[in-house]
C-alpha atoms as a printed R data frame, in Angstrom:
    type eleno elety resid chain resno       x       y       z
1   ATOM     1    CA   MET     A     1  -3.382  28.295 -20.056
2   ATOM     2    CA   THR     A     2  -0.369  26.696 -18.385
3   ATOM     3    CA   TYR     A     3   2.488  28.700 -16.915
4   ATOM     4    CA   LEU     A     4   5.792  26.873 -17.510
5   ATOM     5    CA   SER     A     5   8.345  27.985 -14.928
6   ATOM     6    CA   PRO     A     6  11.895  26.558 -14.925
7   ATOM     7    CA   LEU     A     7  12.208  27.411 -11.233
8   ATOM     8    CA   GLY     A     8   8.838  25.858 -10.470
9   ATOM     9    CA   TYR     A     9   9.799  22.654 -12.284
10  ATOM    10    CA   LEU     A    10  13.136  22.321 -10.486
11  ATOM    11    CA   LEU     A    11  11.508  22.919  -7.110
12  ATOM    12    CA   GLY     A    12   8.978  20.230  -7.999
13  ATOM    13    CA   VAL     A    13  11.775  17.740  -8.760
14  ATOM    14    CA   GLU     A    14  13.433  18.570  -5.447
15  ATOM    15    CA   GLY     A    15  10.125  18.078  -3.635
16  ATOM    16    CA   VAL     A    16   9.498  14.685  -5.226
17  ATOM    17    CA   ALA     A    17  13.032  13.597  -4.334
18  ATOM    18    CA   LEU     A    18  12.475  14.601  -0.697
19  ATOM    19    CA   LEU     A    19   9.131  12.801  -0.503
20  ATOM    20    CA   ARG     A    20  10.538   9.622  -2.050
21  ATOM    21    CA   GLY     A    21  13.525   9.699   0.272
22  ATOM    22    CA   MET     A    22  11.251   9.918   3.316
23  ATOM    23    CA   ARG     A    23   8.756   7.354   2.034
24  ATOM    24    CA   GLU     A    24  11.344   4.786   0.975
25  ATOM    25    CA   GLY     A    25  13.774   5.279   3.840
26  ATOM    26    CA   THR     A    26  16.640   6.294   1.558
27  ATOM    27    CA   GLY     A    27  16.705   9.991   2.435
28  ATOM    28    CA   ASP     A    28  19.189  10.300   5.278
29  ATOM    29    CA   ARG     A    29  20.069  13.598   6.920
30  ATOM    30    CA   THR     A    30  22.831  14.315   4.422
31  ATOM    31    CA   PHE     A    31  20.466  13.802   1.493
32  ATOM    32    CA   VAL     A    32  17.710  15.964   2.984
33  ATOM    33    CA   GLU     A    33  20.080  18.784   3.905
34  ATOM    34    CA   ALA     A    34  21.580  18.668   0.425
35  ATOM    35    CA   ARG     A    35  18.122  19.031  -1.103
36  ATOM    36    CA   LEU     A    36  17.260  21.950   1.153
37  ATOM    37    CA   ALA     A    37  20.543  23.675   0.340
38  ATOM    38    CA   GLU     A    38  19.951  23.144  -3.361
39  ATOM    39    CA   ILE     A    39  16.438  24.599  -3.056
40  ATOM    40    CA   ARG     A    40  17.878  27.714  -1.399
41  ATOM    41    CA   GLU     A    41  20.423  28.025  -4.210
42  ATOM    42    CA   LEU     A    42  17.708  27.693  -6.840
43  ATOM    43    CA   LEU     A    43  15.585  30.366  -5.186
44  ATOM    44    CA   ALA     A    44  18.570  32.707  -5.112
45  ATOM    45    CA   ASP     A    45  19.751  32.004  -8.673
46  ATOM    46    CA   PRO     A    46  19.610  35.280 -10.662
47  ATOM    47    CA   THR     A    47  19.235  33.481 -14.009
48  ATOM    48    CA   LEU     A    48  16.135  31.656 -12.812
49  ATOM    49    CA   ARG     A    49  14.682  34.830 -11.369
50  ATOM    50    CA   ALA     A    50  15.281  36.656 -14.653
51  ATOM    51    CA   ALA     A    51  13.903  33.790 -16.750
52  ATOM    52    CA   GLY     A    52  10.519  33.844 -15.049
53  ATOM    53    CA   GLY     A    53   8.359  31.554 -17.161
54  ATOM    54    CA   LEU     A    54   6.055  31.509 -20.141
55  ATOM    55    CA   ASP     A    55   2.395  30.917 -20.856
56  ATOM    56    CA   ALA     A    56   1.583  27.958 -23.076
57  ATOM    57    CA   VAL     A    57  -1.743  26.793 -24.478
58  ATOM    58    CA   PRO     A    58  -2.594  23.095 -24.040
59  ATOM    59    CA   GLY     A    59  -3.789  21.784 -27.387
60  ATOM    60    CA   GLY     A    60  -2.366  24.709 -29.332
61  ATOM    61    CA   ILE     A    61  -0.381  22.223 -31.412
62  ATOM    62    CA   GLY     A    62  -1.537  18.866 -32.776
63  ATOM    63    CA   THR     A    63   0.035  15.448 -33.098
64  ATOM    64    CA   ASP     A    64   0.341  15.796 -36.887
65  ATOM    65    CA   GLN     A    65   2.387  18.973 -36.599
66  ATOM    66    CA   VAL     A    66   4.697  17.495 -33.973
67  ATOM    67    CA   TYR     A    67   5.339  14.354 -36.039
68  ATOM    68    CA   ASP     A    68   5.788  16.401 -39.214
69  ATOM    69    CA   GLU     A    69   8.713  18.083 -37.479
70  ATOM    70    CA   TRP     A    70   9.938  14.881 -35.824
71  ATOM    71    CA   ALA     A    71   9.819  12.520 -38.829
72  ATOM    72    CA   ALA     A    72  13.316  13.260 -40.096
73  ATOM    73    CA   HIS     A    73  14.828  12.722 -36.631
74  ATOM    74    CA   TYR     A    74  12.560  10.044 -35.165
75  ATOM    75    CA   ASP     A    75  15.093   7.258 -35.697
76  ATOM    76    CA   GLY     A    76  17.729   9.137 -33.714
77  ATOM    77    CA   PRO     A    77  18.604   8.473 -30.066
78  ATOM    78    CA   ASN     A    78  15.518   8.103 -27.881
79  ATOM    79    CA   SER     A    79  15.792   6.721 -24.342
80  ATOM    80    CA   MET     A    80  12.179   5.524 -24.220
81  ATOM    81    CA   ILE     A    81  12.488   3.605 -27.494
82  ATOM    82    CA   ASP     A    82  15.810   2.182 -26.291
83  ATOM    83    CA   LEU     A    83  13.962   0.754 -23.272
84  ATOM    84    CA   GLU     A    84  10.766  -0.336 -25.037
85  ATOM    85    CA   GLN     A    85  12.081  -1.864 -28.244
86  ATOM    86    CA   PRO     A    86  14.121  -4.815 -26.913
87  ATOM    87    CA   LEU     A    87  11.243  -5.850 -24.628
88  ATOM    88    CA   VAL     A    88   8.712  -5.740 -27.455
89  ATOM    89    CA   ARG     A    89  11.045  -7.685 -29.724
90  ATOM    90    CA   GLU     A    90  11.555 -10.343 -27.078
91  ATOM    91    CA   ILE     A    91   7.797 -10.996 -27.109
92  ATOM    92    CA   LEU     A    92   7.516 -10.850 -30.904
93  ATOM    93    CA   ALA     A    93  10.347 -13.339 -31.378
94  ATOM    94    CA   GLY     A    94   8.339 -16.004 -29.551
95  ATOM    95    CA   LEU     A    95   5.127 -15.661 -31.575
96  ATOM    96    CA   PRO     A    96   4.049 -17.660 -34.666
97  ATOM    97    CA   VAL     A    97   4.860 -16.151 -38.049
98  ATOM    98    CA   GLY     A    98   1.911 -14.907 -40.081
99  ATOM    99    CA   THR     A    99   0.389 -11.602 -41.163
100 ATOM   100    CA   ALA     A   100   1.314  -8.767 -38.823
101 ATOM   101    CA   LEU     A   101   0.023  -5.220 -38.450
102 ATOM   102    CA   ASP     A   102   2.291  -2.481 -37.153
103 ATOM   103    CA   ALA     A   103  -0.386  -0.022 -35.990
104 ATOM   104    CA   ALA     A   104   0.862   3.569 -35.758
105 ATOM   105    CA   CYS     A   105   3.992   2.256 -37.459
106 ATOM   106    CA   GLY     A   106   5.744   5.625 -37.711
107 ATOM   107    CA   THR     A   107   9.046   5.130 -39.500
108 ATOM   108    CA   GLY     A   108   8.634   1.350 -39.416
109 ATOM   109    CA   ARG     A   109  10.913   0.323 -36.565
110 ATOM   110    CA   HIS     A   110   8.709  -2.600 -35.448
111 ATOM   111    CA   ALA     A   111   7.629  -3.374 -39.011
112 ATOM   112    CA   GLU     A   112  11.239  -3.861 -40.077
113 ATOM   113    CA   TYR     A   113  11.828  -6.344 -37.263
114 ATOM   114    CA   LEU     A   114   8.606  -8.226 -38.013
115 ATOM   115    CA   ALA     A   115   9.556  -8.539 -41.674
116 ATOM   116    CA   GLY     A   116  12.928  -9.921 -40.610
117 ATOM   117    CA   LEU     A   117  11.120 -12.599 -38.607
118 ATOM   118    CA   GLY     A   118   9.278 -13.680 -41.751
119 ATOM   119    CA   HIS     A   119   5.900 -11.990 -41.244
120 ATOM   120    CA   ARG     A   120   3.903 -10.432 -44.046
121 ATOM   121    CA   VAL     A   121   3.711  -6.924 -42.606
122 ATOM   122    CA   ILE     A   122   1.174  -4.138 -43.018
123 ATOM   123    CA   GLY     A   123   2.082  -0.727 -41.623
124 ATOM   124    CA   VAL     A   124  -0.595   1.855 -40.800
125 ATOM   125    CA   ASP     A   125   0.019   5.421 -39.665
126 ATOM   126    CA   ALA     A   126  -1.874   8.700 -39.783
127 ATOM   127    CA   ASN     A   127   1.129  10.892 -40.611
128 ATOM   128    CA   PRO     A   128   2.263  10.993 -44.259
129 ATOM   129    CA   ARG     A   129   5.772  12.213 -43.445
130 ATOM   130    CA   MET     A   130   6.381   9.339 -41.065
131 ATOM   131    CA   LEU     A   131   5.045   6.934 -43.712
132 ATOM   132    CA   ALA     A   132   7.393   8.479 -46.278
133 ATOM   133    CA   VAL     A   133  10.385   7.718 -44.066
134 ATOM   134    CA   ALA     A   134   9.124   4.152 -43.587
135 ATOM   135    CA   ALA     A   135   8.649   3.747 -47.353
136 ATOM   136    CA   ALA     A   136  12.192   4.906 -48.053
137 ATOM   137    CA   LYS     A   137  13.580   2.419 -45.519
138 ATOM   138    CA   LEU     A   138  11.264  -0.459 -46.409
139 ATOM   139    CA   PRO     A   139  10.168  -0.139 -50.054
140 ATOM   140    CA   GLU     A   140   8.519  -3.591 -50.063
141 ATOM   141    CA   LEU     A   141   6.327  -2.845 -47.038
142 ATOM   142    CA   ASP     A   142   2.544  -2.608 -47.441
143 ATOM   143    CA   LEU     A   143   1.999   0.896 -46.019
144 ATOM   144    CA   ARG     A   144  -1.441   2.418 -45.539
145 ATOM   145    CA   ARG     A   145  -2.577   5.736 -44.151
146 ATOM   146    CA   GLY     A   146  -5.199   5.415 -41.457
147 ATOM   147    CA   MET     A   147  -6.278   6.040 -37.894
148 ATOM   148    CA   LEU     A   148  -6.100   3.613 -34.990
149 ATOM   149    CA   ASP     A   149  -9.856   3.813 -34.472
150 ATOM   150    CA   ALA     A   150 -10.565   3.160 -38.179
151 ATOM   151    CA   LEU     A   151  -7.924   0.743 -39.423
152 ATOM   152    CA   PRO     A   152  -7.895   0.232 -43.222
153 ATOM   153    CA   LEU     A   153  -8.014  -3.576 -42.952
154 ATOM   154    CA   GLY     A   154 -10.716  -6.203 -43.215
155 ATOM   155    CA   ASP     A   155 -12.143  -8.248 -40.376
156 ATOM   156    CA   ASP     A   156 -10.040 -11.194 -39.141
157 ATOM   157    CA   SER     A   157  -7.212 -10.230 -41.478
158 ATOM   158    CA   VAL     A   158  -4.065 -10.406 -39.300
159 ATOM   159    CA   ASP     A   159  -2.483 -12.784 -36.799
160 ATOM   160    CA   LEU     A   160  -0.577 -10.161 -34.833
161 ATOM   161    CA   VAL     A   161  -0.946  -6.459 -34.013
162 ATOM   162    CA   VAL     A   162   1.847  -4.328 -32.570
163 ATOM   163    CA   CYS     A   163   1.162  -0.786 -31.383
164 ATOM   164    CA   GLY     A   164   4.207   0.975 -29.979
165 ATOM   165    CA   LEU     A   165   4.161   4.196 -27.929
166 ATOM   166    CA   ALA     A   166   1.116   5.629 -29.694
167 ATOM   167    CA   LEU     A   167  -2.000   5.188 -27.553
168 ATOM   168    CA   CYS     A   168  -1.069   8.292 -25.542
169 ATOM   169    CA   HIS     A   169  -2.272  10.276 -28.578
170 ATOM   170    CA   THR     A   170  -5.768   8.748 -28.559
171 ATOM   171    CA   PRO     A   171  -8.425  10.327 -26.309
172 ATOM   172    CA   ASP     A   172 -10.459   7.103 -26.021
173 ATOM   173    CA   LEU     A   173  -9.053   3.575 -25.846
174 ATOM   174    CA   ALA     A   174 -12.332   1.742 -26.428
175 ATOM   175    CA   PRO     A   175 -12.675   2.295 -30.213
176 ATOM   176    CA   VAL     A   176  -8.996   1.506 -30.718
177 ATOM   177    CA   PHE     A   177  -9.179  -1.825 -28.897
178 ATOM   178    CA   ALA     A   178 -12.414  -2.536 -30.754
179 ATOM   179    CA   GLU     A   179 -10.480  -2.167 -34.014
180 ATOM   180    CA   PHE     A   180  -7.649  -4.369 -32.766
181 ATOM   181    CA   ALA     A   181 -10.226  -7.033 -31.881
182 ATOM   182    CA   ARG     A   182 -11.945  -6.660 -35.268
183 ATOM   183    CA   VAL     A   183  -8.846  -7.106 -37.453
184 ATOM   184    CA   LEU     A   184  -7.272  -9.898 -35.382
185 ATOM   185    CA   ARG     A   185  -8.051 -13.491 -36.202
186 ATOM   186    CA   PRO     A   186  -9.225 -15.768 -33.364
187 ATOM   187    CA   GLY     A   187  -6.270 -16.535 -31.131
188 ATOM   188    CA   GLY     A   188  -4.267 -13.641 -32.565
189 ATOM   189    CA   HIS     A   189  -1.786 -11.674 -30.489
190 ATOM   190    CA   LEU     A   190  -1.705  -7.990 -29.535
191 ATOM   191    CA   VAL     A   191   1.442  -6.320 -28.179
192 ATOM   192    CA   VAL     A   192   1.008  -2.783 -26.888
193 ATOM   193    CA   SER     A   193   3.446  -0.333 -25.355
194 ATOM   194    CA   ASP     A   194   2.854   3.214 -24.150
195 ATOM   195    CA   PRO     A   195   4.598   5.875 -22.064
196 ATOM   196    CA   HIS     A   196   3.911   5.296 -18.376
197 ATOM   197    CA   GLN     A   197   1.533   7.592 -16.518
198 ATOM   198    CA   VAL     A   198   3.877   8.050 -13.543
199 ATOM   199    CA   LEU     A   199   6.711   9.298 -15.747
200 ATOM   200    CA   SER     A   200   4.352  11.756 -17.447
201 ATOM   201    CA   TYR     A   201   3.904  13.632 -14.158
202 ATOM   202    CA   LEU     A   202   7.644  14.048 -13.637
203 ATOM   203    CA   ARG     A   203   9.184  14.671 -17.031
204 ATOM   204    CA   PRO     A   204   9.342  18.271 -18.259
205 ATOM   205    CA   THR     A   205   6.321  19.644 -20.108
206 ATOM   206    CA   LEU     A   206   7.948  21.001 -23.248
207 ATOM   207    CA   PRO     A   207   6.766  24.276 -24.766
208 ATOM   208    CA   ARG     A   208   6.154  23.825 -28.477
209 ATOM   209    CA   ALA     A   209   6.260  26.256 -31.375
210 ATOM   210    CA   PRO     A   210   3.858  29.220 -31.284
211 ATOM   211    CA   GLY     A   211   0.406  28.680 -32.724
212 ATOM   212    CA   PRO     A   212  -1.574  31.057 -34.967
213 ATOM   213    CA   ASP     A   213  -2.138  33.376 -31.999
214 ATOM   214    CA   GLY     A   214   1.608  33.660 -31.387
215 ATOM   215    CA   ARG     A   215   1.499  31.879 -28.020
216 ATOM   216    CA   ARG     A   216   3.579  28.818 -27.214
217 ATOM   217    CA   SER     A   217   1.759  25.490 -27.211
218 ATOM   218    CA   ILE     A   218   1.634  22.203 -25.317
219 ATOM   219    CA   LEU     A   219   0.896  18.923 -27.067
220 ATOM   220    CA   VAL     A   220  -2.026  17.250 -25.303
221 ATOM   221    CA   GLU     A   221  -1.331  13.607 -24.438
222 ATOM   222    CA   TYR     A   222  -3.451  11.027 -22.640
223 ATOM   223    CA   HIS     A   223  -1.512   9.152 -19.986
224 ATOM   224    CA   ARG     A   224  -3.448   6.460 -18.180
225 ATOM   225    CA   PRO     A   225  -3.157   4.007 -15.307
226 ATOM   226    CA   LEU     A   226  -2.540   0.382 -16.176
227 ATOM   227    CA   SER     A   227  -6.150  -0.416 -15.271
228 ATOM   228    CA   ALA     A   228  -7.387   1.692 -18.200
229 ATOM   229    CA   TYR     A   229  -5.601  -0.496 -20.762
230 ATOM   230    CA   LEU     A   230  -6.757  -3.690 -19.083
231 ATOM   231    CA   THR     A   231 -10.354  -2.493 -18.854
232 ATOM   232    CA   ALA     A   232 -10.403  -1.616 -22.557
233 ATOM   233    CA   ALA     A   233  -8.813  -4.934 -23.533
234 ATOM   234    CA   LEU     A   234 -11.014  -7.143 -21.356
235 ATOM   235    CA   ARG     A   235 -14.106  -5.468 -22.769
236 ATOM   236    CA   TYR     A   236 -13.324  -7.042 -26.137
237 ATOM   237    CA   GLY     A   237 -12.385 -10.454 -24.801
238 ATOM   238    CA   PHE     A   238  -8.602 -10.112 -24.816
239 ATOM   239    CA   GLN     A   239  -6.706 -12.335 -22.408
240 ATOM   240    CA   LEU     A   240  -3.593 -11.084 -20.655
241 ATOM   241    CA   ARG     A   241  -0.419 -13.044 -21.381
242 ATOM   242    CA   HIS     A   242   2.243 -10.678 -20.039
243 ATOM   243    CA   CYS     A   243   2.444  -7.279 -18.366
244 ATOM   244    CA   ALA     A   244   5.506  -5.190 -17.496
245 ATOM   245    CA   GLU     A   245   6.276  -1.662 -16.331
246 ATOM   246    CA   PRO     A   246  10.019  -1.303 -17.015
247 ATOM   247    CA   GLN     A   247  12.062   1.530 -15.612
248 ATOM   248    CA   ALA     A   248  14.808   3.226 -17.571
249 ATOM   249    CA   GLU     A   249  18.178   3.735 -15.986
250 ATOM   250    CA   ARG     A   250  18.747   7.429 -15.507
251 ATOM   251    CA   PRO     A   251  21.697   8.634 -17.593
252 ATOM   252    CA   GLU     A   252  24.665   9.993 -15.691
253 ATOM   253    CA   ARG     A   253  24.412  13.723 -15.231
254 ATOM   254    CA   PRO     A   254  27.378  16.111 -15.248
255 ATOM   255    CA   THR     A   255  28.935  16.818 -11.860
256 ATOM   256    CA   VAL     A   256  29.348  20.452 -12.897
257 ATOM   257    CA   ALA     A   257  26.096  21.884 -14.197
258 ATOM   258    CA   PRO     A   258  26.168  23.690 -17.560
259 ATOM   259    CA   PRO     A   259  24.694  27.188 -17.891
260 ATOM   260    CA   MET     A   260  21.134  27.407 -16.609
261 ATOM   261    CA   PRO     A   261  18.505  26.993 -19.367
262 ATOM   262    CA   THR     A   262  15.825  29.641 -19.463
263 ATOM   263    CA   GLU     A   263  13.007  27.333 -20.604
264 ATOM   264    CA   VAL     A   264  11.493  24.170 -19.224
265 ATOM   265    CA   GLY     A   265  13.137  21.147 -20.855
266 ATOM   266    CA   TRP     A   266  15.235  18.059 -20.230
267 ATOM   267    CA   ALA     A   267  18.415  20.144 -19.912
268 ATOM   268    CA   LEU     A   268  17.103  21.573 -16.644
269 ATOM   269    CA   LEU     A   269  17.695  18.205 -14.971
270 ATOM   270    CA   ASP     A   270  21.432  18.762 -15.317
271 ATOM   271    CA   GLN     A   271  21.079  21.453 -12.663
272 ATOM   272    CA   VAL     A   272  19.819  19.018 -10.008
273 ATOM   273    CA   PRO     A   273  21.344  15.630 -10.898
274 ATOM   274    CA   GLU     A   274  21.013  13.988  -7.478
275 ATOM   275    CA   ALA     A   275  17.387  15.038  -6.999
276 ATOM   276    CA   ALA     A   276  16.525  14.101 -10.604
277 ATOM   277    CA   ALA     A   277  18.052  10.631 -10.232
278 ATOM   278    CA   VAL     A   278  15.753   9.945  -7.269
279 ATOM   279    CA   ALA     A   279  12.618  11.712  -8.532
280 ATOM   280    CA   LEU     A   280  12.634  10.203 -12.033
281 ATOM   281    CA   SER     A   281  13.529   6.623 -11.071
282 ATOM   282    CA   VAL     A   282  10.017   5.476 -11.936
283 ATOM   283    CA   PRO     A   283   8.415   3.162 -14.517
284 ATOM   284    CA   SER     A   284   8.850   4.653 -17.978
285 ATOM   285    CA   VAL     A   285   6.776   2.313 -20.169
286 ATOM   286    CA   VAL     A   286   3.730   0.085 -19.814
287 ATOM   287    CA   LEU     A   287   3.932  -3.106 -21.886
288 ATOM   288    CA   LEU     A   288   1.081  -5.564 -22.498
289 ATOM   289    CA   HIS     A   289   0.940  -8.833 -24.418
290 ATOM   290    CA   LEU     A   290  -2.685  -9.831 -25.003
291 ATOM   291    CA   GLN     A   291  -4.398 -12.577 -26.999
292 ATOM   292    CA   SER     A   292  -7.765 -12.504 -28.685
293 ATOM   293    CA   PRO     A   293 -10.205 -15.309 -27.828
294 ATOM   294    CA   GLY     A   294  -9.596 -18.368 -29.951
């Protein structure tokens, strides 16, 4: 059981901002005193005191249920995709045209770009609602339902694999990279992106819809250090061609905070814009370009 406290989260953001300011030499006296004053205000805020918090069950909701609800809105604004997508496309644009697999293709955002480059594209995803959106957008696309650790493709069948922002849903990287190695032809390319582990510690843990027991839920995700991806890839002979850990620019926050939310969520950051700008200025995505042995 996890207790999600809006006050606890905001105090955590303030604490991270103070620690970063001291560690990096950017926290002068004015900054530190402002953080301490803001902490006192948060502790005295009657809305936060009244809100308390809520219990949530890790694993009480699954990836399928979350993406069922998200499918219709997945192509809307998303700051992580806005950061990741241009960097992935920059790599893809420099690779030879052939047969490409968009693994965990979702609504087909990478598949659409690959097709535009001239690739014969296969899209694989485990969620039928996400595949339905992809099929409506890209009726000519070869779409298949399947899991990352059991791809519905033959051995040595593709020249390129792209897997965008999906490995955080897999508990074990080894069987997934084994599948990437199996379906790639010798010398084939693998481009992988995933949410960054550092950001996962700082972003709000969102309470999800109640489960069968009526309690709120938390989607379990697997955020890993960069070494975990490299270890899994090297095990199957992949060679590293490029690695990046880009950081998103924090959006401007309102100078006058809106009414205090009563649940943990992104809107809470509007209450502490200066602390949030410092605390969350961290790598947001890990990006790897790998090549199978040729």
